[in-house]
Amino acid sequence: YNPVAGFAYDKYNSLEEIQTEMKRLKKEYPTMITLIDIGQSHENRTLLVMKITGKRNPLGSKISMWIDAGIHAREWIAPATAMYIAHELLLGYENDATVAKLMDHIDFYILPVMNPDGYEYSREKNRMWRKNRSPAKCARQTFSTVCCSGVDLNRNFDWFWASTGSSSDPCHDTYHGSAAFSEPESQAVRDFLEQNTPEAFISLHSYSQMWLIPYGHRKQSYPQDYHTGLRPLALRATKALYELYGTKYQVGTGADLMYEASGGSHDWAKGQLKVPYAYLIELRPKNTMMGHGFLLPEREIVPTGLETFESIKVVADELVAQ
Ligand code: ING
Ligand code: ZN
């Protein structure tokens, strides 16, 4: 964080820089922002949610949209995009009547870094780290014992937990944990969302340029409103995204487009919490870029933020229209 220049929205920032900026925004927009501490990580970092809302409240009781990012440590574009969305909302309230209207009707809850320990570990120790930093668990092998840390938080939610595309081996990148919601980070998100269930739930990941709809745990498994609600809205959202810079997104379930994987937060949000619109967005880039899919250049942060914001507005608009 540069005290003179301020927060760099076009750079990858540390957790501390991100949370310092959230506190600064709260000072700048005291009536529009509430900071909510929803829990701690294994290593006692704060899971800090920023509630952003308009100053006028035409509906009385508001609808809400949840956006989380950084559930996977190495997907750095996700926290950067979450911060950019917050920035666009706050600036838009003064300068853009469409954004102002959305904010007067909707409470936006943004958790920019859901896995703060993993995020810092990927910055300091291992750029390709994916999981959280839960203390090492040991597994006996034929001639030795191997101990590994970390649980894949996007396999730790209670939706067909431990059934597909996840591992019971603590050394694997998709280790699902010892039980559903075994981790403080997933528990905190569950507890908060059970008390504050939103009308839309969006989890930001990278990479692949895909807009994923529940359910991801099995091929050809869809909520009953998949064809009437979830998919048509996803197509409209990705069309708006495309119109800004021509960035193409595929739309479908993770199981149909990639692989089956159970315990995902978007599946749990739809299946268990009954959030009407639950999605997982795989941001830029499209391809591995010769093994560097997670290393999206910083010059793409702002364009990714802007095009993603176009799609978020479509979802928000649908909530208001209903
Ligand atoms: N991708 C998601 C993952 O958790 C996913 C996508 C979810 C695919 C559920 C299929 C089913 O594996 C990332 N970014 O890890
Ligand atoms: Zn991910």
CSV table of C-alpha atoms and ligand atoms in Angstrom, one decimal:
chain,number,residue,atom,x,y,z
A,1,TYR,CA,0.0,0.0,0.0
A,2,ASN,CA,1.4,3.3,-1.1
A,3,PRO,CA,0.2,6.0,1.4
A,4,VAL,CA,0.7,8.7,-1.3
A,5,ALA,CA,-0.7,7.0,-4.4
A,6,GLY,CA,-3.2,4.9,-2.4
A,7,PHE,CA,-4.4,1.4,-3.3
A,8,ALA,CA,-3.3,0.2,-6.7
A,9,TYR,CA,-6.4,-1.3,-8.3
A,10,ASP,CA,-4.2,-2.3,-11.3
A,11,LYS,CA,-1.8,-4.4,-9.2
A,12,TYR,CA,-1.9,-7.7,-7.3
A,13,ASN,CA,-2.0,-6.7,-3.6
A,14,SER,CA,-1.3,-8.4,-0.3
A,15,LEU,CA,-4.1,-9.2,2.1
A,16,GLU,CA,-2.9,-6.4,4.3
A,17,GLU,CA,-3.1,-3.9,1.4
A,18,ILE,CA,-6.6,-5.2,0.5
A,19,GLN,CA,-7.9,-4.9,4.1
A,20,THR,CA,-6.3,-1.5,4.6
A,21,GLU,CA,-8.1,-0.3,1.5
A,22,MET,CA,-11.4,-1.7,2.7
A,23,LYS,CA,-11.0,0.3,5.9
A,24,ARG,CA,-10.0,3.4,4.0
A,25,LEU,CA,-13.1,3.0,1.8
A,26,LYS,CA,-15.3,2.7,4.9
A,27,LYS,CA,-13.9,6.1,6.1
A,28,GLU,CA,-14.5,7.7,2.7
A,29,TYR,CA,-18.1,6.3,2.3
A,30,PRO,CA,-19.2,5.9,6.0
A,31,THR,CA,-22.9,5.7,5.2
A,32,MET,CA,-22.6,3.2,2.3
A,33,ILE,CA,-20.1,0.7,3.8
A,34,THR,CA,-20.2,-1.6,6.7
A,35,LEU,CA,-17.3,-3.9,7.5
A,36,ILE,CA,-18.2,-7.3,8.9
A,37,ASP,CA,-15.8,-9.7,10.5
A,38,ILE,CA,-17.3,-13.1,9.8
A,39,GLY,CA,-14.6,-15.2,11.3
A,40,GLN,CA,-10.9,-16.1,11.4
A,41,SER,CA,-8.7,-18.4,9.2
A,42,HIS,CA,-6.6,-21.2,10.7
A,43,GLU,CA,-3.7,-18.7,11.1
A,44,ASN,CA,-6.1,-16.1,12.7
A,45,ARG,CA,-6.4,-13.8,9.7
A,46,THR,CA,-9.7,-11.9,9.6
A,47,LEU,CA,-12.4,-12.9,7.0
A,48,LEU,CA,-13.5,-9.4,6.3
A,49,VAL,CA,-16.7,-8.7,4.4
A,50,MET,CA,-17.6,-5.3,2.9
A,51,LYS,CA,-21.3,-4.6,2.8
A,52,ILE,CA,-22.0,-1.9,0.2
A,53,THR,CA,-25.3,-0.2,-0.2
A,54,GLY,CA,-27.0,3.0,-1.6
A,55,LYS,CA,-28.1,5.8,0.6
A,56,ARG,CA,-31.7,5.7,-0.4
A,57,ASN,CA,-33.7,2.6,0.3
A,58,PRO,CA,-36.9,2.5,-1.9
A,59,LEU,CA,-37.9,-1.0,-1.1
A,60,GLY,CA,-37.6,-0.9,2.7
A,61,SER,CA,-36.3,-4.4,3.1
A,62,LYS,CA,-33.5,-5.0,0.6
A,63,ILE,CA,-32.4,-7.8,-1.6
A,64,SER,CA,-28.8,-8.9,-1.5
A,65,MET,CA,-26.0,-10.2,-3.6
A,66,TRP,CA,-23.0,-12.1,-2.3
A,67,ILE,CA,-19.6,-12.0,-4.1
A,68,ASP,CA,-16.6,-14.0,-2.8
A,69,ALA,CA,-13.2,-14.4,-4.2
A,70,GLY,CA,-9.9,-16.0,-3.4
A,71,ILE,CA,-11.2,-19.3,-2.2
A,72,HIS,CA,-8.3,-20.7,-4.1
A,73,ALA,CA,-5.0,-19.1,-3.2
A,74,ARG,CA,-3.2,-18.9,-6.6
A,75,GLU,CA,-6.2,-17.4,-8.5
A,76,TRP,CA,-5.0,-13.8,-7.9
A,77,ILE,CA,-7.2,-12.2,-10.5
A,78,ALA,CA,-10.3,-13.1,-8.3
A,79,PRO,CA,-9.5,-10.9,-5.3
A,80,ALA,CA,-8.4,-8.1,-7.6
A,81,THR,CA,-11.7,-8.3,-9.5
A,82,ALA,CA,-13.7,-8.4,-6.3
A,83,MET,CA,-12.0,-5.2,-5.2
A,84,TYR,CA,-12.5,-3.7,-8.7
A,85,ILE,CA,-16.3,-4.4,-8.4
A,86,ALA,CA,-16.4,-2.6,-5.1
A,87,HIS,CA,-14.6,0.3,-6.6
A,88,GLU,CA,-17.0,0.5,-9.6
A,89,LEU,CA,-20.0,0.3,-7.3
A,90,LEU,CA,-18.8,3.2,-5.1
A,91,LEU,CA,-17.7,5.4,-7.9
A,92,GLY,CA,-20.9,4.5,-9.9
A,93,TYR,CA,-23.2,5.6,-7.1
A,94,GLU,CA,-22.2,9.2,-7.8
A,95,ASN,CA,-21.7,9.1,-11.6
A,96,ASP,CA,-24.0,6.5,-13.0
A,97,ALA,CA,-27.7,6.4,-12.4
A,98,THR,CA,-28.0,2.7,-13.4
A,99,VAL,CA,-25.5,1.7,-10.7
A,100,ALA,CA,-27.1,4.1,-8.2
A,101,LYS,CA,-30.4,2.5,-8.7
A,102,LEU,CA,-29.0,-1.0,-8.3
A,103,MET,CA,-27.3,0.0,-5.0
A,104,ASP,CA,-30.5,1.6,-3.7
A,105,HIS,CA,-32.2,-1.7,-4.1
A,106,ILE,CA,-29.5,-4.2,-3.3
A,107,ASP,CA,-27.0,-4.8,-0.5
A,108,PHE,CA,-23.8,-6.1,-2.0
A,109,TYR,CA,-21.7,-8.3,0.3
A,110,ILE,CA,-18.1,-8.7,-0.9
A,111,LEU,CA,-15.6,-11.0,0.6
A,112,PRO,CA,-12.4,-10.3,-1.5
A,113,VAL,CA,-10.2,-13.0,0.1
A,114,MET,CA,-12.0,-16.1,1.5
A,115,ASN,CA,-8.7,-18.0,1.9
A,116,PRO,CA,-6.3,-15.4,3.4
A,117,ASP,CA,-3.7,-17.9,4.7
A,118,GLY,CA,-3.5,-19.6,1.3
A,119,TYR,CA,-3.3,-16.3,-0.5
A,120,GLU,CA,-0.4,-15.1,1.6
A,121,TYR,CA,1.3,-18.5,1.2
A,122,SER,CA,1.0,-18.2,-2.6
A,123,ARG,CA,2.6,-14.8,-2.5
A,124,GLU,CA,5.4,-15.7,-0.1
A,125,LYS,CA,6.2,-19.4,-0.5
A,126,ASN,CA,4.6,-21.2,-3.4
A,127,ARG,CA,2.9,-19.4,-6.2
A,128,MET,CA,0.9,-22.5,-7.3
A,129,TRP,CA,-0.7,-23.1,-3.9
A,130,ARG,CA,-4.5,-23.8,-4.1
A,131,LYS,CA,-5.8,-24.9,-0.7
A,132,ASN,CA,-6.1,-23.3,2.7
A,133,ARG,CA,-3.3,-23.8,5.3
A,134,SER,CA,-5.0,-26.2,7.7
A,135,PRO,CA,-2.3,-27.9,9.9
A,136,ALA,CA,-0.6,-30.9,8.4
A,137,LYS,CA,-2.3,-34.3,8.5
A,138,CYS,CA,-0.3,-37.5,8.1
A,139,ALA,CA,-1.2,-40.5,5.9
A,140,ARG,CA,0.6,-43.8,6.3
A,141,GLN,CA,2.0,-45.1,3.0
A,142,THR,CA,3.6,-48.5,2.4
A,143,PHE,CA,7.0,-47.8,3.8
A,144,SER,CA,6.6,-44.3,5.3
A,145,THR,CA,4.3,-41.6,6.6
A,146,VAL,CA,3.7,-38.4,4.7
A,147,CYS,CA,2.2,-35.3,6.2
A,148,CYS,CA,0.6,-32.5,4.2
A,149,SER,CA,-1.2,-29.3,5.0
A,150,GLY,CA,-4.2,-27.7,3.4
A,151,VAL,CA,-7.8,-28.5,2.5
A,152,ASP,CA,-9.4,-27.5,-0.8
A,153,LEU,CA,-12.2,-25.2,0.5
A,154,ASN,CA,-14.1,-25.6,-2.8
A,155,ARG,CA,-14.5,-29.3,-1.9
A,156,ASN,CA,-15.4,-28.7,1.7
A,157,PHE,CA,-19.0,-27.5,1.4
A,158,ASP,CA,-21.8,-29.8,2.2
A,159,TRP,CA,-23.1,-30.8,-1.2
A,160,PHE,CA,-22.5,-34.4,-2.0
A,161,TRP,CA,-19.3,-33.9,0.1
A,162,ALA,CA,-16.5,-36.4,-0.8
A,163,SER,CA,-18.4,-38.1,-3.6
A,164,THR,CA,-16.8,-36.9,-6.8
A,165,GLY,CA,-13.7,-35.1,-8.1
A,166,SER,CA,-12.1,-34.7,-4.7
A,167,SER,CA,-9.5,-36.6,-2.7
A,168,SER,CA,-9.3,-38.2,0.7
A,169,ASP,CA,-5.5,-37.8,0.5
A,170,PRO,CA,-4.3,-34.7,2.5
A,171,CYS,CA,-1.4,-34.4,0.1
A,172,HIS,CA,-3.7,-33.9,-2.9
A,173,ASP,CA,-4.6,-30.5,-4.2
A,174,THR,CA,-8.3,-31.4,-4.1
A,175,TYR,CA,-8.3,-32.8,-0.5
A,176,HIS,CA,-11.9,-32.5,0.7
A,177,GLY,CA,-11.0,-32.3,4.5
A,178,SER,CA,-12.0,-34.6,7.3
A,179,ALA,CA,-15.7,-33.7,7.1
A,180,ALA,CA,-17.9,-31.2,5.3
A,181,PHE,CA,-17.3,-27.8,6.8
A,182,SER,CA,-14.3,-29.0,8.7
A,183,GLU,CA,-12.5,-25.7,8.0
A,184,PRO,CA,-12.9,-22.3,9.8
A,185,GLU,CA,-13.0,-20.4,6.5
A,186,SER,CA,-15.9,-22.5,5.0
A,187,GLN,CA,-17.7,-22.5,8.4
A,188,ALA,CA,-17.6,-18.7,8.6
A,189,VAL,CA,-19.0,-18.4,5.1
A,190,ARG,CA,-21.7,-21.0,5.9
A,191,ASP,CA,-22.7,-19.4,9.2
A,192,PHE,CA,-22.9,-15.9,7.7
A,193,LEU,CA,-24.9,-17.0,4.6
A,194,GLU,CA,-27.3,-19.0,6.7
A,195,GLN,CA,-28.1,-15.8,8.6
A,196,ASN,CA,-28.0,-13.5,5.6
A,197,THR,CA,-29.2,-15.6,2.7
A,198,PRO,CA,-28.8,-13.6,-0.6
A,199,GLU,CA,-30.8,-13.7,-3.8
A,200,ALA,CA,-27.6,-14.1,-5.8
A,201,PHE,CA,-24.3,-15.8,-4.9
A,202,ILE,CA,-21.2,-15.4,-7.1
A,203,SER,CA,-17.9,-17.0,-6.4
A,204,LEU,CA,-14.9,-15.7,-8.4
A,205,HIS,CA,-12.2,-18.1,-9.5
A,206,SER,CA,-9.7,-18.4,-12.4
A,207,TYR,CA,-9.1,-19.5,-15.0
A,208,SER,CA,-10.9,-20.6,-18.2
A,209,GLN,CA,-13.4,-17.9,-19.0
A,210,MET,CA,-16.4,-20.0,-18.0
A,211,TRP,CA,-19.7,-19.0,-16.3
A,212,LEU,CA,-20.5,-22.1,-14.2
A,213,ILE,CA,-24.0,-23.0,-13.1
A,214,PRO,CA,-24.9,-25.6,-10.5
A,215,TYR,CA,-24.6,-28.5,-10.3
A,216,GLY,CA,-20.9,-29.4,-10.7
A,217,HIS,CA,-20.9,-32.7,-8.8
A,218,ARG,CA,-22.4,-34.8,-11.6
A,219,LYS,CA,-22.7,-34.6,-15.3
A,220,GLN,CA,-26.2,-33.6,-16.6
A,221,SER,CA,-27.4,-32.7,-13.1
A,222,TYR,CA,-29.4,-29.5,-13.0
A,223,PRO,CA,-31.6,-27.5,-10.6
A,224,GLN,CA,-35.2,-27.4,-11.7
A,225,ASP,CA,-34.9,-23.8,-12.8
A,226,TYR,CA,-31.8,-24.4,-14.8
A,227,HIS,CA,-33.3,-23.9,-18.2
A,228,THR,CA,-35.9,-21.3,-17.1
A,229,GLY,CA,-33.8,-19.1,-14.8
A,230,LEU,CA,-30.2,-19.8,-14.2
A,231,ARG,CA,-29.0,-20.5,-17.7
A,232,PRO,CA,-30.8,-17.7,-19.5
A,233,LEU,CA,-29.5,-15.1,-17.0
A,234,ALA,CA,-26.0,-16.5,-17.4
A,235,LEU,CA,-26.2,-16.1,-21.1
A,236,ARG,CA,-27.4,-12.5,-20.8
A,237,ALA,CA,-24.6,-11.7,-18.3
A,238,THR,CA,-21.8,-13.2,-20.5
A,239,LYS,CA,-23.3,-11.4,-23.5
A,240,ALA,CA,-22.9,-8.1,-21.7
A,241,LEU,CA,-19.4,-9.1,-20.7
A,242,TYR,CA,-18.6,-10.0,-24.3
A,243,GLU,CA,-19.8,-6.6,-25.6
A,244,LEU,CA,-17.2,-4.6,-23.8
A,245,TYR,CA,-14.0,-6.2,-25.2
A,246,GLY,CA,-15.1,-9.4,-27.1
A,247,THR,CA,-14.0,-11.7,-24.3
A,248,LYS,CA,-15.8,-15.1,-24.8
A,249,TYR,CA,-17.2,-17.1,-21.9
A,250,GLN,CA,-18.6,-20.6,-22.1
A,251,VAL,CA,-21.8,-21.2,-20.0
A,252,GLY,CA,-22.8,-24.5,-18.4
A,253,THR,CA,-22.1,-26.7,-15.3
A,254,GLY,CA,-18.6,-27.4,-14.2
A,255,ALA,CA,-19.3,-31.1,-14.6
A,256,ASP,CA,-20.5,-30.8,-18.2
A,257,LEU,CA,-17.8,-28.4,-19.3
A,258,MET,CA,-14.8,-29.6,-17.3
A,259,TYR,CA,-15.0,-32.4,-14.6
A,260,GLU,CA,-17.3,-33.6,-11.9
A,261,ALA,CA,-16.4,-32.2,-8.4
A,262,SER,CA,-18.6,-32.3,-5.3
A,263,GLY,CA,-18.4,-30.0,-2.2
A,264,GLY,CA,-18.4,-26.7,-4.2
A,265,SER,CA,-19.7,-23.6,-2.6
A,266,HIS,CA,-21.9,-22.6,-5.5
A,267,ASP,CA,-23.6,-26.0,-5.6
A,268,TRP,CA,-24.2,-25.8,-1.8
A,269,ALA,CA,-25.5,-22.2,-2.2
A,270,LYS,CA,-28.1,-23.4,-4.7
A,271,GLY,CA,-28.9,-26.9,-3.5
A,272,GLN,CA,-28.8,-26.4,0.3
A,273,LEU,CA,-29.3,-22.7,0.9
A,274,LYS,CA,-31.8,-22.3,-2.1
A,275,VAL,CA,-30.2,-19.1,-3.3
A,276,PRO,CA,-32.1,-18.4,-6.6
A,277,TYR,CA,-29.0,-17.4,-8.6
A,278,ALA,CA,-25.8,-19.2,-7.7
A,279,TYR,CA,-22.8,-19.1,-10.0
A,280,LEU,CA,-19.1,-19.8,-10.1
A,281,ILE,CA,-17.1,-17.5,-12.5
A,282,GLU,CA,-13.8,-18.7,-14.0
A,283,LEU,CA,-12.2,-15.4,-15.0
A,284,ARG,CA,-9.4,-14.7,-17.5
A,285,PRO,CA,-7.4,-16.2,-19.2
A,286,LYS,CA,-9.0,-18.7,-21.5
A,287,ASN,CA,-6.0,-21.0,-21.9
A,288,THR,CA,-3.0,-22.1,-19.8
A,289,MET,CA,-0.7,-19.6,-21.6
A,290,MET,CA,2.0,-22.3,-21.7
A,291,GLY,CA,1.4,-23.3,-18.1
A,292,HIS,CA,0.8,-19.8,-16.8
A,293,GLY,CA,-3.0,-19.7,-16.6
A,294,PHE,CA,-2.9,-18.4,-13.0
A,295,LEU,CA,-0.2,-15.7,-13.8
A,296,LEU,CA,-2.5,-13.3,-15.6
A,297,PRO,CA,-0.5,-10.1,-16.3
A,298,GLU,CA,-1.3,-7.1,-14.2
A,299,ARG,CA,-2.3,-5.1,-17.3
A,300,GLU,CA,-5.3,-7.3,-17.6
A,301,ILE,CA,-6.7,-6.6,-14.1
A,302,VAL,CA,-8.6,-3.5,-15.0
A,303,PRO,CA,-10.1,-4.9,-18.2
A,304,THR,CA,-11.1,-8.0,-16.4
A,305,GLY,CA,-12.7,-5.9,-13.6
A,306,LEU,CA,-14.6,-3.7,-16.1
A,307,GLU,CA,-16.0,-6.6,-18.2
A,308,THR,CA,-16.9,-8.6,-15.2
A,309,PHE,CA,-18.7,-5.6,-13.7
A,310,GLU,CA,-20.9,-5.5,-16.8
A,311,SER,CA,-22.0,-9.1,-16.2
A,312,ILE,CA,-22.6,-8.4,-12.4
A,313,LYS,CA,-24.9,-5.5,-13.3
A,314,VAL,CA,-27.0,-7.9,-15.5
A,315,VAL,CA,-27.5,-10.2,-12.5
A,316,ALA,CA,-28.2,-7.3,-10.2
A,317,ASP,CA,-30.7,-5.8,-12.6
A,318,GLU,CA,-32.6,-9.2,-12.8
A,319,LEU,CA,-32.9,-9.2,-9.0
A,320,VAL,CA,-34.3,-5.7,-9.0
A,321,ALA,CA,-36.7,-6.5,-11.9
A,322,GLN,CA,-38.3,-9.4,-10.1
B,1,ING,N1,-12.3,-24.5,-10.6
B,1,ING,C1,-13.4,-25.1,-10.0
B,1,ING,C2,-12.9,-26.1,-9.0
B,1,ING,O1,-13.2,-25.9,-7.8
B,1,ING,C3,-15.4,-26.5,-10.7
B,1,ING,C4,-14.4,-25.4,-10.9
B,1,ING,C5,-16.2,-26.6,-9.6
B,1,ING,C6,-15.4,-27.5,-11.7
B,1,ING,C7,-17.1,-27.7,-9.5
B,1,ING,C8,-16.3,-28.5,-11.6
B,1,ING,C9,-17.1,-28.6,-10.5
B,1,ING,O2,-12.3,-27.1,-9.4
B,1,ING,C10,-11.2,-23.9,-10.0
B,1,ING,N2,-10.8,-22.7,-10.3
B,1,ING,O3,-10.6,-24.5,-9.2
B,2,ZN,ZN,-10.6,-22.0,-8.2
